[in-house]
Amino acid sequence: MSTPTQTEAPTKNEPRFARVRDLWNDYLPYWFMAPMVIVMAMITFFPGAYDLYLSLIAEPTLNVLNAEFVGLSNYETAFTRGGAIHSFVITIAVVASALLLESVLGFVLAALVAGVDSSGAKSFYRVLFIVPMAVAPVSLATIGRIMLNSEIGVVPYLIDTATPFAAPAFLSDVPLLTVILLDTWNWTPFMFIIFYAGLSSVPETLIEASRVDGAPLWRRYLHVIIPYMKPVVFVAMLIRMIDLFRTFGVVYGLTGGGPGTATQLVSINIYEQMFINNQPGVAAAMAVVYLVLVVALANVVIAKVGFEGVWD
Amino acid sequence: MATQDGTAESATGSQRLEKGTRETLVRVARHGVLLTWSFVVLFPLYWVVSMSLKPPGQANSLPPDWVFLPTVYNYIQLAQRGEFVAAFANSVIMVAASVVLVLLIGVPAAYVLSRWDIPRERDVLVWILSSRMLPPIAVVIPFFVIFRALNLFDTRIGMVLMYISINLSLVVWVMKAFFDGIPETLEEAARVDGATRFQSFRKVILPAAKPGIFSVAIISFIFAWIELLFGLVLTSFEAVPVTLYVYSFIGSRSIEWGMLAAASTAMIVPVVIFLIAVNKYLAAGLSFGVVIKE
């Protein structure tokens, strides 16, 4: 699109203004891209490079030339005494289980709501099911603390009185499961709304054709609807996966990483190394490993599943 | 889409009367599951709201006082806490400013990515997405240092920058997909009529992309509104967001449950009302344009 602008020729009495206008229009893509590229460079390259630098020096300093480089010793500390391996393992476990749970639940709910025949009931469910997204993870954590508390919580009380089971001590016995369940409550709406939009776009004719062929319901989903929706499912899961890796607020508010290190996800561990143990080098080393891991994982997913439909 | 399962048959087929019983069963099962999930969604919300309306001393009684005389005592207490009001105002101002700015930066860029042949476009898009892959904790350490050096620590401007960093990639991705779905012939027609590129963008493309812009603004608002970590690390007093204030209720020895519930409610309710008001745009925006072409 390098054709000259279609503006009418500048009139004689405003040549300077016309020149500015031509510059604006001729280079429009550059003007439009520049702020985004600058901000993006600032928020990707700078922190990445700074974390890398910080992970290789003994003491943080703003003076790059005077830094005392210590090689990989911060990495060694992170993995030997910093609990990095434990943090990575439980983070991956939380990401995988919550992603699976939220995707399946979100899809089932979306399919069920899409099939509701009364438009009033349909929009009731659709609006209600996205509401948990509005709850900040840290608020959810406080609500969880109130409702799941072993002594004063309503959930253990109801389980104890209304069912034959004894309620577990959610925050101390099964803290990881509690984190996963709270995150599922919080973010299934995200999957729900995307899948709902995706389902609504599957052409009637396609479904009709498979129905005429006599395909049972599950085959219709497995062989017609889900393949058609693949790009939507893929983008939703990719974005959710990336965000799940960032999980912080709900754990910070609910257990603060405990009891012990039971819920010490990588983000919590890095936070503690940096701001409580005062070991920025170790924190940065973990952040670098984390970053490499997530970017690599996302790239594998992107390469494996492909992006057809997302870009032309 | 209402015809996914048994529902279309009921509309079209009088020849399938024998299916009537099965259809009823399907409908009952469907609403059974949906109502169960509705309960799961509503119960915690009901609980926190009702707790915020209970008089002190009644908030945590077990067995729960299902029937009680609602009082706004907790809210009055909360409103009298200057810190809470300040934090709430901080959040509203910082989040709103960040949404406006992230749209101004992201939407034009997304338009270019959609319309021009960018070299290595795929890599550019993955690079943009990678800003979301950076764990906030890895971003926050460098910014903690640089903010102190630049006097941006504990300022609203600093927080607005961080909120922009959370949302920019999402704005670009969603809007790029949205612009892809708007036919190019629209702006070509405007161009033939003598409009400049910028004029055709402003007068033709932007109005057509309104639902997308609207929904991406909502999503950006929510993601910034619920953010805790940046406030935790990059503020101390002046620019504290409301999420941090809610957190400050817990962790201490004695927890004021009623106040905590009132603060949580105050944080949730405006966003829920907002969400309900704009819910029809949300689906369009969150579909990432992948399906909008149809």
PDB file of C-alpha atoms in Angstrom, chain A residues 36-296:
ATOM      1  CA  MET A  36       3.076   0.326  20.360  1.00  0.00           C
ATOM      2  CA  VAL A  37       6.571  -0.811  19.351  1.00  0.00           C
ATOM      3  CA  ILE A  38       8.225   1.578  21.813  1.00  0.00           C
ATOM      4  CA  VAL A  39       6.032   0.516  24.721  1.00  0.00           C
ATOM      5  CA  MET A  40       6.356  -3.140  23.771  1.00  0.00           C
ATOM      6  CA  ALA A  41      10.149  -2.915  23.614  1.00  0.00           C
ATOM      7  CA  MET A  42      10.159  -1.198  26.975  1.00  0.00           C
ATOM      8  CA  ILE A  43       8.060  -3.878  28.627  1.00  0.00           C
ATOM      9  CA  THR A  44       9.680  -6.928  27.011  1.00  0.00           C
ATOM     10  CA  PHE A  45      13.353  -6.351  26.223  1.00  0.00           C
ATOM     11  CA  PHE A  46      14.140  -4.171  29.193  1.00  0.00           C
ATOM     12  CA  PRO A  47      12.821  -6.439  31.959  1.00  0.00           C
ATOM     13  CA  GLY A  48      14.170  -9.545  30.255  1.00  0.00           C
ATOM     14  CA  ALA A  49      17.623  -8.069  29.856  1.00  0.00           C
ATOM     15  CA  TYR A  50      17.599  -6.587  33.342  1.00  0.00           C
ATOM     16  CA  ASP A  51      16.560  -9.873  34.951  1.00  0.00           C
ATOM     17  CA  LEU A  52      19.324 -11.648  33.069  1.00  0.00           C
ATOM     18  CA  TYR A  53      21.875  -9.062  34.195  1.00  0.00           C
ATOM     19  CA  LEU A  54      20.638  -9.138  37.778  1.00  0.00           C
ATOM     20  CA  SER A  55      20.827 -12.930  37.854  1.00  0.00           C
ATOM     21  CA  LEU A  56      24.514 -12.850  36.953  1.00  0.00           C
ATOM     22  CA  ILE A  57      25.816 -10.316  39.458  1.00  0.00           C
ATOM     23  CA  ALA A  58      26.502 -10.384  43.182  1.00  0.00           C
ATOM     24  CA  GLU A  59      24.774  -7.212  44.329  1.00  0.00           C
ATOM     25  CA  PRO A  60      22.258  -5.151  42.418  1.00  0.00           C
ATOM     26  CA  THR A  61      23.725  -1.913  41.160  1.00  0.00           C
ATOM     27  CA  LEU A  62      22.626   0.661  38.658  1.00  0.00           C
ATOM     28  CA  ASN A  63      26.193   0.912  37.437  1.00  0.00           C
ATOM     29  CA  VAL A  64      26.556  -1.850  34.875  1.00  0.00           C
ATOM     30  CA  LEU A  65      30.336  -1.427  34.560  1.00  0.00           C
ATOM     31  CA  ASN A  66      31.013  -1.908  38.250  1.00  0.00           C
ATOM     32  CA  ALA A  67      28.916  -5.011  38.688  1.00  0.00           C
ATOM     33  CA  GLU A  68      30.679  -8.040  40.038  1.00  0.00           C
ATOM     34  CA  PHE A  69      29.699 -10.963  37.861  1.00  0.00           C
ATOM     35  CA  VAL A  70      29.276 -14.254  39.685  1.00  0.00           C
ATOM     36  CA  GLY A  71      28.410 -16.554  36.805  1.00  0.00           C
ATOM     37  CA  LEU A  72      25.662 -19.037  37.485  1.00  0.00           C
ATOM     38  CA  SER A  73      25.924 -19.110  41.259  1.00  0.00           C
ATOM     39  CA  ASN A  74      22.573 -17.389  41.718  1.00  0.00           C
ATOM     40  CA  TYR A  75      20.999 -20.121  39.598  1.00  0.00           C
ATOM     41  CA  GLU A  76      22.713 -22.733  41.715  1.00  0.00           C
ATOM     42  CA  THR A  77      21.369 -21.126  44.888  1.00  0.00           C
ATOM     43  CA  ALA A  78      17.877 -20.954  43.428  1.00  0.00           C
ATOM     44  CA  PHE A  79      17.845 -24.633  42.600  1.00  0.00           C
ATOM     45  CA  THR A  80      19.667 -25.982  45.640  1.00  0.00           C
ATOM     46  CA  ARG A  81      18.414 -23.858  48.519  1.00  0.00           C
ATOM     47  CA  GLY A  82      15.726 -21.718  46.906  1.00  0.00           C
ATOM     48  CA  GLY A  83      13.147 -24.430  46.332  1.00  0.00           C
ATOM     49  CA  ALA A  84      12.951 -23.619  42.624  1.00  0.00           C
ATOM     50  CA  ILE A  85      12.330 -27.206  41.515  1.00  0.00           C
ATOM     51  CA  HIS A  86       9.462 -27.669  43.952  1.00  0.00           C
ATOM     52  CA  SER A  87       7.952 -24.353  42.817  1.00  0.00           C
ATOM     53  CA  PHE A  88       8.184 -25.231  39.136  1.00  0.00           C
ATOM     54  CA  VAL A  89       6.653 -28.669  39.659  1.00  0.00           C
ATOM     55  CA  ILE A  90       3.643 -27.437  41.614  1.00  0.00           C
ATOM     56  CA  THR A  91       3.177 -24.477  39.246  1.00  0.00           C
ATOM     57  CA  ILE A  92       3.010 -26.802  36.255  1.00  0.00           C
ATOM     58  CA  ALA A  93       0.643 -29.111  38.145  1.00  0.00           C
ATOM     59  CA  VAL A  94      -1.662 -26.194  39.001  1.00  0.00           C
ATOM     60  CA  VAL A  95      -1.557 -24.795  35.451  1.00  0.00           C
ATOM     61  CA  ALA A  96      -2.296 -28.166  33.867  1.00  0.00           C
ATOM     62  CA  SER A  97      -5.143 -29.172  36.163  1.00  0.00           C
ATOM     63  CA  ALA A  98      -6.818 -25.768  36.260  1.00  0.00           C
ATOM     64  CA  LEU A  99      -6.514 -25.351  32.483  1.00  0.00           C
ATOM     65  CA  LEU A 100      -8.081 -28.753  31.861  1.00  0.00           C
ATOM     66  CA  LEU A 101     -10.842 -28.232  34.412  1.00  0.00           C
ATOM     67  CA  GLU A 102     -11.708 -24.731  33.198  1.00  0.00           C
ATOM     68  CA  SER A 103     -11.669 -25.717  29.525  1.00  0.00           C
ATOM     69  CA  VAL A 104     -13.906 -28.755  29.923  1.00  0.00           C
ATOM     70  CA  LEU A 105     -16.283 -27.012  32.307  1.00  0.00           C
ATOM     71  CA  GLY A 106     -16.349 -23.878  30.156  1.00  0.00           C
ATOM     72  CA  PHE A 107     -17.106 -25.888  27.040  1.00  0.00           C
ATOM     73  CA  VAL A 108     -19.831 -27.999  28.618  1.00  0.00           C
ATOM     74  CA  LEU A 109     -21.511 -24.932  30.106  1.00  0.00           C
ATOM     75  CA  ALA A 110     -21.265 -23.069  26.802  1.00  0.00           C
ATOM     76  CA  ALA A 111     -22.794 -25.984  24.884  1.00  0.00           C
ATOM     77  CA  LEU A 112     -25.579 -26.368  27.436  1.00  0.00           C
ATOM     78  CA  VAL A 113     -26.408 -22.652  27.473  1.00  0.00           C
ATOM     79  CA  ALA A 114     -26.282 -22.487  23.663  1.00  0.00           C
ATOM     80  CA  GLY A 115     -28.931 -25.208  23.558  1.00  0.00           C
ATOM     81  CA  VAL A 116     -31.354 -23.480  25.930  1.00  0.00           C
ATOM     82  CA  ASP A 117     -34.509 -22.726  23.979  1.00  0.00           C
ATOM     83  CA  SER A 118     -35.951 -19.844  25.989  1.00  0.00           C
ATOM     84  CA  SER A 119     -34.131 -16.628  25.142  1.00  0.00           C
ATOM     85  CA  GLY A 120     -34.812 -15.191  28.591  1.00  0.00           C
ATOM     86  CA  ALA A 121     -33.250 -18.139  30.402  1.00  0.00           C
ATOM     87  CA  LYS A 122     -30.406 -18.135  27.912  1.00  0.00           C
ATOM     88  CA  SER A 123     -29.373 -14.564  28.577  1.00  0.00           C
ATOM     89  CA  PHE A 124     -29.838 -15.094  32.317  1.00  0.00           C
ATOM     90  CA  TYR A 125     -27.296 -17.923  32.312  1.00  0.00           C
ATOM     91  CA  ARG A 126     -24.980 -16.108  29.941  1.00  0.00           C
ATOM     92  CA  VAL A 127     -24.788 -13.011  32.102  1.00  0.00           C
ATOM     93  CA  LEU A 128     -24.623 -14.889  35.402  1.00  0.00           C
ATOM     94  CA  PHE A 129     -21.847 -17.223  34.282  1.00  0.00           C
ATOM     95  CA  ILE A 130     -19.434 -14.414  33.408  1.00  0.00           C
ATOM     96  CA  VAL A 131     -19.848 -12.616  36.734  1.00  0.00           C
ATOM     97  CA  PRO A 132     -17.019 -14.380  38.649  1.00  0.00           C
ATOM     98  CA  MET A 133     -14.531 -12.798  36.223  1.00  0.00           C
ATOM     99  CA  ALA A 134     -15.274  -9.475  37.893  1.00  0.00           C
ATOM    100  CA  VAL A 135     -13.974 -10.725  41.230  1.00  0.00           C
ATOM    101  CA  ALA A 136     -10.333  -9.878  41.830  1.00  0.00           C
ATOM    102  CA  PRO A 137      -8.297 -12.957  42.790  1.00  0.00           C
ATOM    103  CA  VAL A 138      -7.280 -11.252  46.007  1.00  0.00           C
ATOM    104  CA  SER A 139     -10.929 -10.586  46.908  1.00  0.00           C
ATOM    105  CA  LEU A 140     -11.690 -14.182  46.052  1.00  0.00           C
ATOM    106  CA  ALA A 141      -8.919 -15.236  48.398  1.00  0.00           C
ATOM    107  CA  THR A 142     -10.451 -13.237  51.231  1.00  0.00           C
ATOM    108  CA  ILE A 143     -13.886 -14.672  50.488  1.00  0.00           C
ATOM    109  CA  GLY A 144     -12.294 -18.131  50.411  1.00  0.00           C
ATOM    110  CA  ARG A 145     -10.678 -17.499  53.774  1.00  0.00           C
ATOM    111  CA  ILE A 146     -14.029 -16.533  55.245  1.00  0.00           C
ATOM    112  CA  MET A 147     -16.050 -19.374  53.744  1.00  0.00           C
ATOM    113  CA  LEU A 148     -13.510 -22.209  54.028  1.00  0.00           C
ATOM    114  CA  ASN A 149     -12.163 -21.416  57.483  1.00  0.00           C
ATOM    115  CA  SER A 150     -12.180 -24.579  59.598  1.00  0.00           C
ATOM    116  CA  GLU A 151     -13.703 -22.903  62.626  1.00  0.00           C
ATOM    117  CA  ILE A 152     -16.040 -20.260  61.318  1.00  0.00           C
ATOM    118  CA  GLY A 153     -16.452 -21.142  57.620  1.00  0.00           C
ATOM    119  CA  VAL A 154     -19.848 -21.927  56.178  1.00  0.00           C
ATOM    120  CA  VAL A 155     -18.596 -24.501  53.663  1.00  0.00           C
ATOM    121  CA  PRO A 156     -17.020 -26.904  56.188  1.00  0.00           C
ATOM    122  CA  TYR A 157     -20.069 -26.331  58.390  1.00  0.00           C
ATOM    123  CA  LEU A 158     -22.454 -27.328  55.585  1.00  0.00           C
ATOM    124  CA  ILE A 159     -20.354 -30.329  54.598  1.00  0.00           C
ATOM    125  CA  ASP A 160     -20.208 -31.516  58.205  1.00  0.00           C
ATOM    126  CA  THR A 161     -23.880 -31.064  58.957  1.00  0.00           C
ATOM    127  CA  ALA A 162     -25.543 -31.872  55.633  1.00  0.00           C
ATOM    128  CA  THR A 163     -23.378 -34.719  54.330  1.00  0.00           C
ATOM    129  CA  PRO A 164     -21.988 -37.881  55.900  1.00  0.00           C
ATOM    130  CA  PHE A 165     -18.456 -36.674  55.117  1.00  0.00           C
ATOM    131  CA  ALA A 166     -16.130 -34.728  57.345  1.00  0.00           C
ATOM    132  CA  ALA A 167     -14.899 -31.504  55.763  1.00  0.00           C
ATOM    133  CA  PRO A 168     -11.167 -31.327  55.088  1.00  0.00           C
ATOM    134  CA  ALA A 169      -9.247 -28.396  56.449  1.00  0.00           C
ATOM    135  CA  PHE A 170      -9.149 -26.679  53.068  1.00  0.00           C
ATOM    136  CA  LEU A 171      -6.311 -24.271  53.721  1.00  0.00           C
ATOM    137  CA  SER A 172      -3.997 -26.640  55.552  1.00  0.00           C
ATOM    138  CA  ASP A 173      -4.795 -30.172  54.318  1.00  0.00           C
ATOM    139  CA  VAL A 174      -5.515 -29.594  50.615  1.00  0.00           C
ATOM    140  CA  PRO A 175      -4.208 -26.082  49.905  1.00  0.00           C
ATOM    141  CA  LEU A 176      -3.218 -26.762  46.286  1.00  0.00           C
ATOM    142  CA  LEU A 177      -6.592 -28.264  45.464  1.00  0.00           C
ATOM    143  CA  THR A 178      -8.242 -25.268  47.102  1.00  0.00           C
ATOM    144  CA  VAL A 179      -6.192 -22.915  44.933  1.00  0.00           C
ATOM    145  CA  ILE A 180      -7.174 -24.863  41.808  1.00  0.00           C
ATOM    146  CA  LEU A 181     -10.865 -24.856  42.735  1.00  0.00           C
ATOM    147  CA  LEU A 182     -10.897 -21.130  43.509  1.00  0.00           C
ATOM    148  CA  ASP A 183      -9.148 -20.364  40.233  1.00  0.00           C
ATOM    149  CA  THR A 184     -11.671 -22.541  38.417  1.00  0.00           C
ATOM    150  CA  TRP A 185     -14.515 -20.583  39.989  1.00  0.00           C
ATOM    151  CA  ASN A 186     -12.816 -17.333  39.031  1.00  0.00           C
ATOM    152  CA  TRP A 187     -11.806 -18.067  35.427  1.00  0.00           C
ATOM    153  CA  THR A 188     -14.121 -20.693  33.971  1.00  0.00           C
ATOM    154  CA  PRO A 189     -16.202 -17.660  32.845  1.00  0.00           C
ATOM    155  CA  PHE A 190     -13.365 -16.622  30.544  1.00  0.00           C
ATOM    156  CA  MET A 191     -13.423 -19.981  28.761  1.00  0.00           C
ATOM    157  CA  PHE A 192     -17.216 -20.048  28.855  1.00  0.00           C
ATOM    158  CA  ILE A 193     -17.670 -16.734  27.090  1.00  0.00           C
ATOM    159  CA  ILE A 194     -15.101 -17.458  24.379  1.00  0.00           C
ATOM    160  CA  PHE A 195     -16.440 -20.940  23.712  1.00  0.00           C
ATOM    161  CA  TYR A 196     -19.968 -19.581  23.709  1.00  0.00           C
ATOM    162  CA  ALA A 197     -19.046 -17.035  21.044  1.00  0.00           C
ATOM    163  CA  GLY A 198     -17.267 -19.782  19.109  1.00  0.00           C
ATOM    164  CA  LEU A 199     -20.202 -22.173  19.282  1.00  0.00           C
ATOM    165  CA  SER A 200     -22.557 -19.440  18.126  1.00  0.00           C
ATOM    166  CA  SER A 201     -20.502 -19.089  14.966  1.00  0.00           C
ATOM    167  CA  VAL A 202     -20.681 -22.707  13.813  1.00  0.00           C
ATOM    168  CA  PRO A 203     -22.878 -22.546  10.689  1.00  0.00           C
ATOM    169  CA  GLU A 204     -26.323 -24.065  11.075  1.00  0.00           C
ATOM    170  CA  THR A 205     -25.924 -25.930   7.779  1.00  0.00           C
ATOM    171  CA  LEU A 206     -22.913 -27.817   9.092  1.00  0.00           C
ATOM    172  CA  ILE A 207     -24.794 -29.050  12.147  1.00  0.00           C
ATOM    173  CA  GLU A 208     -27.885 -29.777  10.098  1.00  0.00           C
ATOM    174  CA  ALA A 209     -25.881 -31.883   7.651  1.00  0.00           C
ATOM    175  CA  SER A 210     -24.368 -34.005  10.384  1.00  0.00           C
ATOM    176  CA  ARG A 211     -27.762 -34.437  11.997  1.00  0.00           C
ATOM    177  CA  VAL A 212     -29.248 -35.657   8.726  1.00  0.00           C
ATOM    178  CA  ASP A 213     -26.373 -38.140   8.519  1.00  0.00           C
ATOM    179  CA  GLY A 214     -27.636 -39.491  11.804  1.00  0.00           C
ATOM    180  CA  ALA A 215     -24.490 -38.758  13.755  1.00  0.00           C
ATOM    181  CA  PRO A 216     -25.048 -39.074  17.499  1.00  0.00           C
ATOM    182  CA  LEU A 217     -24.575 -35.997  19.630  1.00  0.00           C
ATOM    183  CA  TRP A 218     -21.063 -36.772  20.860  1.00  0.00           C
ATOM    184  CA  ARG A 219     -19.833 -37.531  17.328  1.00  0.00           C
ATOM    185  CA  ARG A 220     -21.324 -34.287  16.119  1.00  0.00           C
ATOM    186  CA  TYR A 221     -19.243 -32.434  18.707  1.00  0.00           C
ATOM    187  CA  LEU A 222     -16.102 -34.482  18.234  1.00  0.00           C
ATOM    188  CA  HIS A 223     -16.004 -34.536  14.439  1.00  0.00           C
ATOM    189  CA  VAL A 224     -17.852 -31.428  13.303  1.00  0.00           C
ATOM    190  CA  ILE A 225     -18.231 -28.724  15.932  1.00  0.00           C
ATOM    191  CA  ILE A 226     -14.941 -28.910  17.816  1.00  0.00           C
ATOM    192  CA  PRO A 227     -12.773 -29.153  14.663  1.00  0.00           C
ATOM    193  CA  TYR A 228     -14.605 -26.140  13.271  1.00  0.00           C
ATOM    194  CA  MET A 229     -13.959 -24.236  16.492  1.00  0.00           C
ATOM    195  CA  LYS A 230     -10.332 -25.286  16.767  1.00  0.00           C
ATOM    196  CA  PRO A 231      -8.872 -21.781  16.379  1.00  0.00           C
ATOM    197  CA  VAL A 232     -11.133 -20.417  19.107  1.00  0.00           C
ATOM    198  CA  VAL A 233     -10.404 -23.281  21.464  1.00  0.00           C
ATOM    199  CA  PHE A 234      -6.704 -22.897  20.759  1.00  0.00           C
ATOM    200  CA  VAL A 235      -6.490 -19.138  21.362  1.00  0.00           C
ATOM    201  CA  ALA A 236      -8.611 -19.359  24.511  1.00  0.00           C
ATOM    202  CA  MET A 237      -6.478 -22.115  25.998  1.00  0.00           C
ATOM    203  CA  LEU A 238      -3.209 -20.428  25.036  1.00  0.00           C
ATOM    204  CA  ILE A 239      -4.196 -17.129  26.667  1.00  0.00           C
ATOM    205  CA  ARG A 240      -5.539 -18.888  29.741  1.00  0.00           C
ATOM    206  CA  MET A 241      -2.413 -21.020  30.029  1.00  0.00           C
ATOM    207  CA  ILE A 242      -0.206 -17.939  29.912  1.00  0.00           C
ATOM    208  CA  ASP A 243      -2.338 -16.219  32.537  1.00  0.00           C
ATOM    209  CA  LEU A 244      -2.402 -19.294  34.771  1.00  0.00           C
ATOM    210  CA  PHE A 245       1.377 -19.215  34.912  1.00  0.00           C
ATOM    211  CA  ARG A 246       1.064 -15.706  36.325  1.00  0.00           C
ATOM    212  CA  THR A 247      -1.205 -16.808  39.191  1.00  0.00           C
ATOM    213  CA  PHE A 248      -0.305 -14.720  42.196  1.00  0.00           C
ATOM    214  CA  GLY A 249      -3.120 -12.842  43.910  1.00  0.00           C
ATOM    215  CA  VAL A 250      -5.292 -15.785  44.862  1.00  0.00           C
ATOM    216  CA  VAL A 251      -2.406 -17.734  46.396  1.00  0.00           C
ATOM    217  CA  TYR A 252      -0.907 -14.680  48.059  1.00  0.00           C
ATOM    218  CA  GLY A 253      -4.217 -13.826  49.690  1.00  0.00           C
ATOM    219  CA  LEU A 254      -5.286 -17.378  50.492  1.00  0.00           C
ATOM    220  CA  THR A 255      -2.212 -19.098  51.875  1.00  0.00           C
ATOM    221  CA  GLY A 256       0.708 -16.789  51.184  1.00  0.00           C
ATOM    222  CA  GLY A 257       2.537 -19.823  49.786  1.00  0.00           C
ATOM    223  CA  GLY A 258       1.966 -22.008  52.820  1.00  0.00           C
ATOM    224  CA  PRO A 259       1.472 -24.018  54.813  1.00  0.00           C
ATOM    225  CA  GLY A 260       5.228 -24.488  54.665  1.00  0.00           C
ATOM    226  CA  THR A 261       5.958 -24.317  50.965  1.00  0.00           C
ATOM    227  CA  ALA A 262       2.903 -26.299  49.871  1.00  0.00           C
ATOM    228  CA  THR A 263       1.522 -23.576  47.613  1.00  0.00           C
ATOM    229  CA  GLN A 264       4.751 -21.772  46.865  1.00  0.00           C
ATOM    230  CA  LEU A 265       4.178 -21.233  43.144  1.00  0.00           C
ATOM    231  CA  VAL A 266       7.061 -19.778  41.174  1.00  0.00           C
ATOM    232  CA  SER A 267       5.624 -16.257  41.271  1.00  0.00           C
ATOM    233  CA  ILE A 268       5.264 -16.449  45.058  1.00  0.00           C
ATOM    234  CA  ASN A 269       8.739 -17.897  45.453  1.00  0.00           C
ATOM    235  CA  ILE A 270      10.299 -15.131  43.326  1.00  0.00           C
ATOM    236  CA  TYR A 271       8.406 -12.512  45.305  1.00  0.00           C
ATOM    237  CA  GLU A 272       9.702 -13.905  48.585  1.00  0.00           C
ATOM    238  CA  GLN A 273      13.283 -14.218  47.377  1.00  0.00           C
ATOM    239  CA  MET A 274      13.199 -10.624  46.211  1.00  0.00           C
ATOM    240  CA  PHE A 275      11.268  -8.778  48.882  1.00  0.00           C
ATOM    241  CA  ILE A 276      11.482 -10.955  51.989  1.00  0.00           C
ATOM    242  CA  ASN A 277      14.800 -12.821  51.714  1.00  0.00           C
ATOM    243  CA  ASN A 278      16.327  -9.802  49.994  1.00  0.00           C
ATOM    244  CA  GLN A 279      18.087 -11.904  47.365  1.00  0.00           C
ATOM    245  CA  PRO A 280      17.435 -10.132  44.073  1.00  0.00           C
ATOM    246  CA  GLY A 281      20.012 -12.234  42.221  1.00  0.00           C
ATOM    247  CA  VAL A 282      18.300 -15.494  43.169  1.00  0.00           C
ATOM    248  CA  ALA A 283      14.885 -14.012  42.406  1.00  0.00           C
ATOM    249  CA  ALA A 284      16.090 -12.841  38.997  1.00  0.00           C
ATOM    250  CA  ALA A 285      17.661 -16.226  38.248  1.00  0.00           C
ATOM    251  CA  MET A 286      14.321 -17.902  38.875  1.00  0.00           C
ATOM    252  CA  ALA A 287      12.551 -15.278  36.793  1.00  0.00           C
ATOM    253  CA  VAL A 288      14.890 -15.961  33.871  1.00  0.00           C
ATOM    254  CA  VAL A 289      14.315 -19.717  34.047  1.00  0.00           C
ATOM    255  CA  TYR A 290      10.590 -19.104  34.345  1.00  0.00           C
ATOM    256  CA  LEU A 291      10.582 -16.785  31.370  1.00  0.00           C
ATOM    257  CA  VAL A 292      12.518 -19.219  29.154  1.00  0.00           C
ATOM    258  CA  LEU A 293      10.188 -22.022  30.208  1.00  0.00           C
ATOM    259  CA  VAL A 294       6.928 -20.183  29.491  1.00  0.00           C
ATOM    260  CA  VAL A 295       8.092 -18.682  26.192  1.00  0.00           C
ATOM    261  CA  ALA A 296       9.398 -22.092  25.063  1.00  0.00           C
TER     262      ALA A 296
END
